Coordinates of N, CA, C and O in Angstrom, one line a residue:
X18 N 0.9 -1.2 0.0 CA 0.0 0.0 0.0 C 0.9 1.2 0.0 O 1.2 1.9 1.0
X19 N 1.3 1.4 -1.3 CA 2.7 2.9 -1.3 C 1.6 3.7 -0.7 O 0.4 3.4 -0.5
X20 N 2.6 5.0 -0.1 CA 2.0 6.4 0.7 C 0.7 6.2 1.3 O -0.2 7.0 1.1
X21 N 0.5 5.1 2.1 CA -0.8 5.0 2.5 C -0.7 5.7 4.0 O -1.6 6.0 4.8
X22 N 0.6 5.8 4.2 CA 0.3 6.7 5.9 C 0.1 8.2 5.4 O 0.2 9.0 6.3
X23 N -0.1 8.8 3.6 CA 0.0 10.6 4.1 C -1.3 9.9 3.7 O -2.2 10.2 4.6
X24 N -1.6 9.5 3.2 CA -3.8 9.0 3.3 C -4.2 8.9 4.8 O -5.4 9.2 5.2
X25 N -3.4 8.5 5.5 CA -4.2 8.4 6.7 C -3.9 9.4 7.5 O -4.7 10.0 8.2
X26 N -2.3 9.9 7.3 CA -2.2 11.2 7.8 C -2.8 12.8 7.7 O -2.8 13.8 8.4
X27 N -3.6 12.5 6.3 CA -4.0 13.6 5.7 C -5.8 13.6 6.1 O -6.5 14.5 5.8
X28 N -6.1 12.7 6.6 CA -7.4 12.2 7.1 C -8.5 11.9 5.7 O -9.6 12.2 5.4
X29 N -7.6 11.1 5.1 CA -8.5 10.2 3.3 C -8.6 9.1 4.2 O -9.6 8.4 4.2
X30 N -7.8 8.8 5.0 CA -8.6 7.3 4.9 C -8.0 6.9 6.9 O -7.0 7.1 7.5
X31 N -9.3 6.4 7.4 CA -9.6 6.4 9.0 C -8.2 5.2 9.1 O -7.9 4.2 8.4
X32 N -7.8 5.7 10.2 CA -6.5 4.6 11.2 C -7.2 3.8 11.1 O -6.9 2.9 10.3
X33 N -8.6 3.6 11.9 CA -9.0 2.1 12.3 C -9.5 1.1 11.1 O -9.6 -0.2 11.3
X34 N -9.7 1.7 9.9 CA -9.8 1.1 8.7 C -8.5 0.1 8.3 O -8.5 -1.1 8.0
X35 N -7.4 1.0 8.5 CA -6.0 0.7 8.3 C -5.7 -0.8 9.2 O -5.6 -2.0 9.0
X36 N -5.7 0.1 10.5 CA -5.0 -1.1 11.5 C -6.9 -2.3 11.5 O -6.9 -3.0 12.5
X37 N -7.8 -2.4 10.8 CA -8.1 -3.3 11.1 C -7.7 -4.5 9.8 O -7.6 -5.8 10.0
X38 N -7.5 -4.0 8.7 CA -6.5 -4.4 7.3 C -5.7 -5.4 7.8 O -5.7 -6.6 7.7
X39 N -5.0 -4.7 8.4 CA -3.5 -5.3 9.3 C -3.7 -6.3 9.6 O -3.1 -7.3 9.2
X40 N -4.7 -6.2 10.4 CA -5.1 -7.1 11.8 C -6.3 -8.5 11.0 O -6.5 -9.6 11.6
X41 N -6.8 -8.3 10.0 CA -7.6 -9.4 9.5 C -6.9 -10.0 8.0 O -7.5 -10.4 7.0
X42 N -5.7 -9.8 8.2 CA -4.8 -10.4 6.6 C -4.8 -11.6 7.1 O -4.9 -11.9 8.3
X43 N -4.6 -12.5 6.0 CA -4.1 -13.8 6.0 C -2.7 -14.0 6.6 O -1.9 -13.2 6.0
X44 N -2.0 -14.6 7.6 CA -1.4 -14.9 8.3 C 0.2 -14.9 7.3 O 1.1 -14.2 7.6
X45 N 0.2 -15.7 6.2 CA 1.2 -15.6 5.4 C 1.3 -14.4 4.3 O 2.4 -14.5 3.6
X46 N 0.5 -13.4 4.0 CA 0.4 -12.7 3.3 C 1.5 -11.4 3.7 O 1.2 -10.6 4.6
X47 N 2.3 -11.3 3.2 CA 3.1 -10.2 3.3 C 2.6 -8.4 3.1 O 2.1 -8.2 2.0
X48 N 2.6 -7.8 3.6 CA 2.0 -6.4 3.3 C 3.0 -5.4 3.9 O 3.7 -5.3 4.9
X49 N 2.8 -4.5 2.7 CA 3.9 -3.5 3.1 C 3.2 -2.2 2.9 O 2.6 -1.9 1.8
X50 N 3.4 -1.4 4.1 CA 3.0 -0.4 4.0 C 3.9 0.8 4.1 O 4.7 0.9 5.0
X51 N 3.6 1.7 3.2 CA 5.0 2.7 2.9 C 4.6 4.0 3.7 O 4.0 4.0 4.7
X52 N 4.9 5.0 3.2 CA 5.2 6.3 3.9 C 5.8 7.1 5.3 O 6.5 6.4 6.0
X53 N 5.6 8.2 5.5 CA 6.2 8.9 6.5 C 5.5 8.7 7.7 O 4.5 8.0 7.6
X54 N 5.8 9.1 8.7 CA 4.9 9.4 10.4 C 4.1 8.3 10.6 O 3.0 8.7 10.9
X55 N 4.2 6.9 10.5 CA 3.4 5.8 10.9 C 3.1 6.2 12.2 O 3.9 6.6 13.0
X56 N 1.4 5.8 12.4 CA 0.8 5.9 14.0 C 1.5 4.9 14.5 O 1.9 4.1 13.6
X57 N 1.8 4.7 15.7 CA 2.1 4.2 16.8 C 1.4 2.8 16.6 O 2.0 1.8 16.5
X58 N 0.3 3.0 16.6 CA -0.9 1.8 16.6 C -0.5 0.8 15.4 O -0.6 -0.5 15.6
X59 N 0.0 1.3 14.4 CA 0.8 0.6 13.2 C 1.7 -0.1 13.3 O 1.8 -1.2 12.8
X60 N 3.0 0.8 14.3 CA 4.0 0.5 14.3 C 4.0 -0.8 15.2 O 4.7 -1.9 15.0
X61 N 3.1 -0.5 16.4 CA 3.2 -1.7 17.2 C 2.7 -3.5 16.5 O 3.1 -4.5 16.9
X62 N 1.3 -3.2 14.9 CA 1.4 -4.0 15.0 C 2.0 -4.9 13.6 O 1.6 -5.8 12.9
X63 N 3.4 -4.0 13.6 CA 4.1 -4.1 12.4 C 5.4 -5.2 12.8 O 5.9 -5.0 13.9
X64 N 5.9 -6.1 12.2 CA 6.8 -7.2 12.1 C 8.4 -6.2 11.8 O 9.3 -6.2 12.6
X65 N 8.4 -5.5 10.6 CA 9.2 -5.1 9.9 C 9.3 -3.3 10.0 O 8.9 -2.7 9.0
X66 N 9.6 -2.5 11.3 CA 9.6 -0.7 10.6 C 11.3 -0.2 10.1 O 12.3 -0.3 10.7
X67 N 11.0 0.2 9.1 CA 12.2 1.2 8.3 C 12.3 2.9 8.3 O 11.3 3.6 8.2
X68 N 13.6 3.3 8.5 CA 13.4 4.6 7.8 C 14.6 4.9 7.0 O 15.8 4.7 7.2
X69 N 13.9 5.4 6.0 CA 15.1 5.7 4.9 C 15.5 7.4 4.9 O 14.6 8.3 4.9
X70 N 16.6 7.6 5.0 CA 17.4 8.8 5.2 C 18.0 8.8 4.0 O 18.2 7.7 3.5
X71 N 18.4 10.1 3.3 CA 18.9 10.5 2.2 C 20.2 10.6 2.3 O 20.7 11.5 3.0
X72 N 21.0 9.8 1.6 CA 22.4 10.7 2.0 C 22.9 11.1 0.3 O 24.0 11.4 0.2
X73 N 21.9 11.1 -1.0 CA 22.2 11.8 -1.7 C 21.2 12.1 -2.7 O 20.8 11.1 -3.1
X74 N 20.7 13.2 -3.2 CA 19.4 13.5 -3.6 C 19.3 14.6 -4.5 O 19.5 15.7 -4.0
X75 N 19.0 14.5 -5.6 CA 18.3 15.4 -6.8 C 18.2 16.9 -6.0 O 19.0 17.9 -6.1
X76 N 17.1 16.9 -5.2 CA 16.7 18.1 -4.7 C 18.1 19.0 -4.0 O 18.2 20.2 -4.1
X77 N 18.9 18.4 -3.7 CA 20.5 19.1 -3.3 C 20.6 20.4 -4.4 O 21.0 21.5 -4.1
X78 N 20.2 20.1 -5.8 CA 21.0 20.5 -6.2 C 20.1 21.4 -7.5 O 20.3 21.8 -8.7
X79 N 18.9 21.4 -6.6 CA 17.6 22.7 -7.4 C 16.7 21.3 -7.8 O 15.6 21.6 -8.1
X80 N 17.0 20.3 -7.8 CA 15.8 19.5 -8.7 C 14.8 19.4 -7.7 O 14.9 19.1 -6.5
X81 N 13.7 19.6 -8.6 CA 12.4 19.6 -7.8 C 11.4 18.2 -8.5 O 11.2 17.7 -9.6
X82 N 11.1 18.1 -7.4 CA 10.3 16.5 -8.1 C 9.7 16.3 -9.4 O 9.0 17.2 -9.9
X83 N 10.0 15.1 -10.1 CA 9.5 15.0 -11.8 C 8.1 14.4 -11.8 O 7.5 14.1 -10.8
X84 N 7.8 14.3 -12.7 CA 6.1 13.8 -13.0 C 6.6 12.7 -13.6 O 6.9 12.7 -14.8
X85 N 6.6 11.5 -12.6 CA 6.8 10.3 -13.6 C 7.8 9.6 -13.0 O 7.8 8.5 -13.3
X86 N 9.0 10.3 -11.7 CA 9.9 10.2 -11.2 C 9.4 9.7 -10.1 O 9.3 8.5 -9.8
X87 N 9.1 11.2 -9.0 CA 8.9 10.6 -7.8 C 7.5 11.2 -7.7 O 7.1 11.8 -6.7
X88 N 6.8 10.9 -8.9 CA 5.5 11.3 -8.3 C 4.6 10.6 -9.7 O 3.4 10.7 -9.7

């Protein structure tokens, strides 16, 4: 589910929607859910959390996001 935490962050789509997803998947089914600021509630009932830090990036250097790129 790319960017599904600025959907929940942005209030498109309810946490308890989300975390009940989570919580009624098939036991072997892998799910990944992407974006920034995961609730807490997520995080706890998450197997795998990441964060990706930039150590080198287009925008450094005036580029601003492409249509097609990162969006």
């Amino acid at each position: 589910m790319d960017e599904i935490m600025a959907a929940v962050n942005y209030g498109l789509l309810p946490l308890e929607e989300v975390v009940e997803i989570v919580k009624i998947k098939p036991q072997k089914l892998e799910l990944v859910l992407t974006g920034r600021d995961a609730p807490s509630k997520l995080i706890e009932l998450a197997d795998y959390v990441s964060e990706i830090t930039a150590r080198k990036h287009p925008m450094e250097k005036g580029i601003m996001a492409r249509e097609g790129i990162e969006y």
